[in-house]
mmCIF file of C-alpha atoms in Angstrom:
data_model
loop_
_atom_site.group_PDB
_atom_site.id
_atom_site.type_symbol
_atom_site.label_atom_id
_atom_site.label_comp_id
_atom_site.label_asym_id
_atom_site.label_seq_id
_atom_site.Cartn_x
_atom_site.Cartn_y
_atom_site.Cartn_z
ATOM 1 C CA MET O 18 -122.458 13.645 -108.567
ATOM 2 C CA ILE O 19 -119.779 15.683 -106.926
ATOM 3 C CA THR O 20 -116.196 15.103 -108.388
ATOM 4 C CA VAL O 21 -112.958 15.137 -106.468
ATOM 5 C CA VAL O 22 -109.287 14.865 -107.205
ATOM 6 C CA ILE O 23 -107.031 13.882 -104.380
ATOM 7 C CA ILE O 24 -103.489 14.909 -104.425
ATOM 8 C CA GLY O 25 -101.241 12.576 -102.454
ATOM 9 C CA SER O 26 -100.592 8.961 -102.059
ATOM 10 C CA GLY O 27 -100.149 8.289 -98.274
ATOM 11 C CA ASN O 28 -102.356 7.056 -95.613
ATOM 12 C CA VAL O 29 -104.751 9.811 -95.680
ATOM 13 C CA ALA O 30 -105.221 9.999 -99.297
ATOM 14 C CA THR O 31 -105.569 6.250 -99.477
ATOM 15 C CA HIS O 32 -108.315 5.799 -96.862
ATOM 16 C CA LEU O 33 -110.289 8.923 -98.384
ATOM 17 C CA CYS O 34 -110.196 7.182 -101.732
ATOM 18 C CA THR O 35 -111.542 3.961 -100.078
ATOM 19 C CA ALA O 36 -114.259 5.947 -98.184
ATOM 20 C CA PHE O 37 -115.461 7.902 -101.359
ATOM 21 C CA ARG O 38 -115.492 4.735 -103.373
ATOM 22 C CA ASN O 39 -118.504 3.572 -100.879
ATOM 23 C CA SER O 40 -120.125 7.138 -101.280
ATOM 24 C CA THR O 41 -123.116 7.496 -103.624
ATOM 25 C CA GLY O 42 -122.859 11.147 -103.999
ATOM 26 C CA VAL O 43 -119.155 11.704 -104.460
ATOM 27 C CA ARG O 44 -116.655 10.338 -106.708
ATOM 28 C CA VAL O 45 -112.822 10.527 -107.021
ATOM 29 C CA ILE O 46 -112.184 10.982 -110.840
ATOM 30 C CA GLN O 47 -108.446 11.261 -110.451
ATOM 31 C CA THR O 48 -105.400 11.150 -108.013
ATOM 32 C CA PHE O 49 -102.071 12.935 -108.278
ATOM 33 C CA ASN O 50 -98.648 12.067 -106.833
ATOM 34 C CA ARG O 51 -95.077 12.563 -107.966
ATOM 35 C CA LYS O 52 -94.369 8.905 -108.134
ATOM 36 C CA ASN O 53 -97.395 8.317 -110.571
ATOM 37 C CA LYS O 54 -98.488 5.719 -107.812
ATOM 38 C CA ALA O 55 -102.061 4.473 -108.586
ATOM 39 C CA ILE O 56 -104.756 4.189 -105.775
ATOM 40 C CA GLY O 57 -106.826 1.168 -106.744
ATOM 41 C CA THR O 58 -108.178 1.766 -110.227
ATOM 42 C CA ILE O 59 -108.590 5.470 -109.889
ATOM 43 C CA PRO O 60 -106.625 7.361 -112.820
ATOM 44 C CA VAL O 61 -103.435 8.834 -111.697
ATOM 45 C CA THR O 62 -101.044 11.498 -113.036
ATOM 46 C CA ASP O 63 -97.738 12.976 -111.948
ATOM 47 C CA ASP O 64 -98.184 16.150 -114.195
ATOM 48 C CA TYR O 65 -100.038 19.268 -112.743
ATOM 49 C CA ALA O 66 -100.750 20.287 -116.232
ATOM 50 C CA LEU O 67 -102.854 17.069 -116.563
ATOM 51 C CA LEU O 68 -105.321 17.500 -113.528
ATOM 52 C CA ARG O 69 -108.792 17.096 -114.441
ATOM 53 C CA LEU O 70 -111.565 19.670 -113.743
ATOM 54 C CA ALA O 71 -113.289 18.873 -110.605
ATOM 55 C CA ASP O 72 -115.609 20.242 -107.905
ATOM 56 C CA LEU O 73 -112.986 19.798 -105.235
ATOM 57 C CA TYR O 74 -109.316 19.182 -104.703
ATOM 58 C CA ILE O 75 -108.153 17.613 -101.649
ATOM 59 C CA ILE O 76 -104.409 17.987 -100.795
ATOM 60 C CA ALA O 77 -103.440 15.107 -98.544
ATOM 61 C CA VAL O 78 -99.622 15.668 -98.380
ATOM 62 C CA SER O 79 -97.110 16.245 -95.469
ATOM 63 C CA ASP O 80 -97.803 19.548 -93.677
ATOM 64 C CA ASP O 81 -94.721 21.280 -94.921
ATOM 65 C CA ALA O 82 -95.661 20.342 -98.744
ATOM 66 C CA ILE O 83 -99.144 21.936 -98.665
ATOM 67 C CA ALA O 84 -98.397 25.478 -99.258
ATOM 68 C CA GLU O 85 -95.967 24.487 -102.217
ATOM 69 C CA VAL O 86 -98.350 21.968 -103.814
ATOM 70 C CA SER O 87 -101.203 24.641 -103.677
ATOM 71 C CA GLN O 88 -98.897 26.982 -105.511
ATOM 72 C CA GLN O 89 -98.358 24.506 -108.223
ATOM 73 C CA LEU O 90 -102.164 23.979 -109.191
ATOM 74 C CA PRO O 91 -102.658 25.173 -112.773
ATOM 75 C CA PHE O 92 -106.043 26.850 -112.374
ATOM 76 C CA THR O 93 -107.825 29.597 -110.256
ATOM 77 C CA GLY O 94 -111.027 29.952 -108.612
ATOM 78 C CA ARG O 95 -111.509 26.171 -107.700
ATOM 79 C CA LEU O 96 -112.105 24.904 -104.175
ATOM 80 C CA VAL O 97 -108.957 23.558 -102.790
ATOM 81 C CA VAL O 98 -108.810 22.165 -99.317
ATOM 82 C CA HIS O 99 -105.991 20.365 -97.294
ATOM 83 C CA THR O 100 -106.320 17.594 -94.596
ATOM 84 C CA SER O 101 -104.032 18.816 -91.962
ATOM 85 C CA GLY O 102 -104.909 19.495 -88.166
ATOM 86 C CA SER O 103 -102.154 21.850 -87.704
ATOM 87 C CA VAL O 104 -101.923 24.067 -90.996
ATOM 88 C CA ALA O 105 -103.885 27.275 -91.142
ATOM 89 C CA LEU O 106 -106.263 28.058 -93.742
ATOM 90 C CA GLU O 107 -104.368 30.923 -94.968
ATOM 91 C CA GLU O 108 -101.434 28.853 -96.042
ATOM 92 C CA LEU O 109 -103.107 27.580 -99.053
ATOM 93 C CA HIS O 110 -102.355 29.780 -102.278
ATOM 94 C CA SER O 111 -104.824 32.723 -102.649
ATOM 95 C CA GLY O 112 -105.477 32.054 -106.469
ATOM 96 C CA ASN O 113 -107.970 29.414 -105.303
ATOM 97 C CA ARG O 114 -111.048 29.243 -102.980
ATOM 98 C CA LYS O 115 -109.667 27.725 -99.684
ATOM 99 C CA GLY O 116 -110.912 25.276 -97.165
ATOM 100 C CA VAL O 117 -109.850 22.387 -94.714
ATOM 101 C CA PHE O 118 -111.146 18.772 -94.732
ATOM 102 C CA TYR O 119 -109.342 17.280 -91.422
ATOM 103 C CA PRO O 120 -110.256 13.766 -90.619
ATOM 104 C CA LEU O 121 -109.487 13.472 -86.835
ATOM 105 C CA GLN O 122 -108.237 9.857 -86.917
ATOM 106 C CA SER O 123 -104.809 7.978 -86.856
ATOM 107 C CA PHE O 124 -104.370 6.240 -90.311
ATOM 108 C CA SER O 125 -102.340 3.196 -91.057
ATOM 109 C CA MET O 126 -102.073 2.006 -94.488
ATOM 110 C CA ASN O 127 -103.185 -1.590 -93.987
ATOM 111 C CA LYS O 128 -105.567 -0.875 -91.173
ATOM 112 C CA THR O 129 -109.276 -0.547 -92.184
ATOM 113 C CA VAL O 130 -111.278 2.026 -90.588
ATOM 114 C CA ASN O 131 -115.018 2.872 -90.500
ATOM 115 C CA PHE O 132 -115.131 6.419 -91.950
ATOM 116 C CA ALA O 133 -118.509 6.936 -90.787
ATOM 117 C CA ASP O 134 -117.314 6.980 -87.251
ATOM 118 C CA ILE O 135 -114.465 9.463 -87.887
ATOM 119 C CA PRO O 136 -115.149 13.064 -86.947
ATOM 120 C CA LEU O 137 -114.465 15.361 -89.997
ATOM 121 C CA CYS O 138 -113.461 18.676 -89.202
ATOM 122 C CA ILE O 139 -114.320 21.497 -91.941
ATOM 123 C CA GLU O 140 -113.377 24.990 -92.697
ATOM 124 C CA ALA O 141 -113.640 27.380 -95.608
ATOM 125 C CA ALA O 142 -113.225 31.046 -96.382
ATOM 126 C CA ASP O 143 -116.666 31.370 -97.813
ATOM 127 C CA GLU O 144 -119.912 30.163 -96.222
ATOM 128 C CA SER O 145 -121.365 28.752 -99.516
ATOM 129 C CA ASP O 146 -118.044 26.321 -99.753
ATOM 130 C CA THR O 147 -118.676 25.452 -96.018
ATOM 131 C CA VAL O 148 -122.082 24.264 -97.021
ATOM 132 C CA PHE O 149 -120.592 22.310 -99.891
ATOM 133 C CA LEU O 150 -117.839 20.762 -97.776
ATOM 134 C CA LYS O 151 -120.626 19.742 -95.318
ATOM 135 C CA THR O 152 -122.146 17.663 -98.094
ATOM 136 C CA VAL O 153 -119.139 16.123 -99.181
ATOM 137 C CA ALA O 154 -117.885 15.104 -95.630
ATOM 138 C CA GLY O 155 -121.487 14.093 -94.813
ATOM 139 C CA SER O 156 -121.418 11.532 -97.627
ATOM 140 C CA ILE O 157 -118.729 9.645 -95.686
ATOM 141 C CA SER O 158 -118.793 10.589 -92.228
ATOM 142 C CA ASP O 159 -121.743 10.822 -89.603
ATOM 143 C CA HIS O 160 -119.656 13.329 -87.572
ATOM 144 C CA VAL O 161 -119.015 16.649 -89.355
ATOM 145 C CA HIS O 162 -117.840 19.620 -87.564
ATOM 146 C CA PRO O 163 -117.249 23.118 -88.640
ATOM 147 C CA VAL O 164 -113.921 24.231 -86.862
ATOM 148 C CA ASP O 165 -111.847 27.268 -87.347
ATOM 149 C CA SER O 166 -108.104 27.091 -87.585
ATOM 150 C CA ASP O 167 -107.448 28.001 -84.050
ATOM 151 C CA GLN O 168 -109.787 25.479 -82.706
ATOM 152 C CA ARG O 169 -108.251 22.944 -85.192
ATOM 153 C CA ARG O 170 -104.741 23.418 -84.009
ATOM 154 C CA SER O 171 -105.875 22.995 -80.392
ATOM 155 C CA LEU O 172 -107.746 19.897 -81.458
ATOM 156 C CA HIS O 173 -104.733 18.524 -83.227
ATOM 157 C CA LEU O 174 -102.519 19.158 -80.023
ATOM 158 C CA SER O 175 -105.193 17.320 -77.904
ATOM 159 C CA ALA O 176 -104.996 14.600 -80.432
ATOM 160 C CA VAL O 177 -101.231 14.239 -79.942
ATOM 161 C CA PHE O 178 -101.686 13.869 -76.289
ATOM 162 C CA VAL O 179 -104.418 11.184 -76.234
ATOM 163 C CA ASN O 180 -103.039 9.255 -79.421
ATOM 164 C CA ASN O 181 -99.409 9.782 -80.163
ATOM 165 C CA PHE O 182 -98.217 10.261 -76.483
ATOM 166 C CA THR O 183 -100.531 7.451 -75.282
ATOM 167 C CA ASN O 184 -99.029 5.095 -77.900
ATOM 168 C CA TYR O 185 -95.671 5.978 -76.757
ATOM 169 C CA MET O 186 -96.774 4.879 -73.332
ATOM 170 C CA TYR O 187 -97.728 1.614 -74.661
ATOM 171 C CA THR O 188 -94.248 1.294 -76.348
ATOM 172 C CA ILE O 189 -92.735 1.814 -72.814
ATOM 173 C CA GLY O 190 -94.994 -0.773 -71.387
ATOM 174 C CA HIS O 191 -94.061 -3.140 -74.229
ATOM 175 C CA GLU O 192 -90.340 -2.567 -73.746
ATOM 176 C CA LEU O 193 -90.554 -3.281 -70.018
ATOM 177 C CA CYS O 194 -92.590 -6.603 -70.539
ATOM 178 C CA LYS O 195 -90.099 -7.787 -73.074
ATOM 179 C CA GLU O 196 -87.223 -7.049 -70.907
ATOM 180 C CA ASN O 197 -88.717 -9.260 -68.085
ATOM 181 C CA ARG O 198 -89.962 -11.946 -70.514
ATOM 182 C CA LEU O 199 -93.784 -11.015 -70.119
ATOM 183 C CA PRO O 200 -96.106 -11.111 -72.750
ATOM 184 C CA PHE O 201 -97.744 -7.539 -73.629
ATOM 185 C CA ASP O 202 -101.010 -9.309 -74.132
ATOM 186 C CA LEU O 203 -101.261 -9.311 -70.300
ATOM 187 C CA LEU O 204 -102.012 -5.546 -70.559
ATOM 188 C CA ARG O 205 -104.463 -5.554 -73.247
ATOM 189 C CA PRO O 206 -107.625 -5.960 -71.225
ATOM 190 C CA LEU O 207 -106.195 -3.063 -69.183
ATOM 191 C CA ILE O 208 -105.681 -0.921 -72.132
ATOM 192 C CA ARG O 209 -109.119 -1.779 -73.652
ATOM 193 C CA GLU O 210 -110.793 -1.077 -70.104
ATOM 194 C CA THR O 211 -109.068 2.221 -69.725
ATOM 195 C CA ALA O 212 -110.253 3.508 -73.194
ATOM 196 C CA ALA O 213 -113.807 2.090 -72.542
ATOM 197 C CA LYS O 214 -114.168 3.662 -69.235
ATOM 198 C CA ILE O 215 -114.139 7.279 -70.521
ATOM 199 C CA GLU O 216 -117.040 6.576 -72.586
ATOM 200 C CA ASP O 217 -119.117 6.916 -69.375
ATOM 201 C CA VAL O 218 -116.869 9.158 -67.184
ATOM 202 C CA SER O 219 -114.537 12.034 -67.636
ATOM 203 C CA PRO O 220 -110.760 11.344 -67.845
ATOM 204 C CA GLU O 221 -110.275 13.153 -64.469
ATOM 205 C CA GLU O 222 -112.755 10.958 -62.784
ATOM 206 C CA ALA O 223 -111.373 7.884 -64.462
ATOM 207 C CA GLN O 224 -107.835 8.562 -63.212
ATOM 208 C CA THR O 225 -106.412 5.928 -60.937
ATOM 209 C CA GLY O 226 -102.851 4.743 -59.912
ATOM 210 C CA PRO O 227 -100.229 5.226 -57.174
ATOM 211 C CA ALA O 228 -99.774 9.020 -58.089
ATOM 212 C CA ARG O 229 -103.514 9.717 -57.836
ATOM 213 C CA ARG O 230 -103.394 7.940 -54.288
ATOM 214 C CA HIS O 231 -100.346 9.680 -53.379
ATOM 215 C CA ASP O 232 -98.750 6.232 -52.815
ATOM 216 C CA GLU O 233 -95.166 7.463 -52.269
ATOM 217 C CA SER O 234 -93.861 4.008 -51.417
ATOM 218 C CA THR O 235 -94.878 2.561 -54.638
ATOM 219 C CA ILE O 236 -93.664 5.521 -56.607
ATOM 220 C CA ARG O 237 -90.219 5.041 -55.054
ATOM 221 C CA LYS O 238 -90.401 1.365 -55.949
ATOM 222 C CA HIS O 239 -91.202 1.959 -59.602
ATOM 223 C CA LEU O 240 -88.649 4.680 -59.836
ATOM 224 C CA ASP O 241 -85.944 2.212 -58.549
ATOM 225 C CA LEU O 242 -87.019 -0.348 -61.309
ATOM 226 C CA LEU O 243 -86.558 2.440 -63.883
ATOM 227 C CA LYS O 244 -83.085 3.455 -63.071
ATOM 228 C CA PRO O 245 -81.629 1.467 -66.117
ATOM 229 C CA HIS O 246 -83.823 3.619 -68.269
ATOM 230 C CA PRO O 247 -83.194 7.253 -67.208
ATOM 231 C CA GLY O 248 -85.644 8.650 -69.926
ATOM 232 C CA TYR O 249 -88.585 6.576 -68.684
ATOM 233 C CA GLU O 250 -87.669 7.520 -65.323
ATOM 234 C CA ASP O 251 -88.004 11.267 -66.171
ATOM 235 C CA ILE O 252 -91.371 10.599 -67.746
ATOM 236 C CA TYR O 253 -92.579 8.668 -64.853
ATOM 237 C CA ARG O 254 -91.515 11.567 -62.378
ATOM 238 C CA LEU O 255 -93.123 14.264 -64.483
ATOM 239 C CA LEU O 256 -96.405 12.452 -64.933
ATOM 240 C CA SER O 257 -96.767 11.508 -61.304
ATOM 241 C CA LYS O 258 -95.746 14.823 -60.202
ATOM 242 C CA ASN O 259 -98.543 16.358 -62.271
ATOM 243 C CA ILE O 260 -101.153 13.782 -61.121
ATOM 244 C CA ARG O 261 -100.401 14.576 -57.578
ATOM 245 C CA GLU O 262 -100.937 18.264 -58.178
ATOM 246 C CA MET O 263 -104.059 17.691 -59.945
ATOM 247 C CA TYR O 264 -105.373 15.481 -57.212
ATOM 248 C CA PRO O 265 -104.314 17.156 -53.920
ATOM 249 C CA GLU O 266 -103.942 14.634 -51.201
ATOM 250 C CA GLN O 267 -106.895 14.431 -48.719
ATOM 251 C CA GLU O 268 -106.615 14.989 -45.093
#
């Protein structure tokens, strides 16, 4: 049985604990966080000196805390990984073996996820540790991908566009519906269809809308409607401009 200690108590740490609880080959034997906040029934400590010996230590904290936490670990020579998409492998303290265990998903505390479907991107400084991380990752995910730090940073950037920025577009749509006394539920089938479409065709092929068609009349009408929201108007102008440039008007 592979033993794991998870450092952190946020969304990623909580979902990892849940995923490993359903694993037959990996067991979380302890969690650590400064608030001494337990995750389920797993033993917890807020004292670095009381960290148990384990095969793997997973640092699941905010990006700017990863280096500091890795420096506080009271041992050397152990395999220590972080879960960030944008922090380089080298930022972990050199006293321990280094790795990355990055689940490519957006986590919310009370939203259940199927970890088997989540891509897990792994990286390690040593080849034998890479093999070990493949085993650990494979115990909870069907999609394990060795990815180096440069690739992972680009992947994280891509994820910001398709997830965080897309969700902000939903927020704008929600606000505009609310202002005009329209239920946001009217847009949910469109959102689902847009997401489903790229299972079969590329995003470039799936693009539709007035900017794609170079429908300047409709674009002007939309911009007029957005005048009370100059920030939204700026976003609409920029995105429409980029889409028009990507799809030149056909003669």
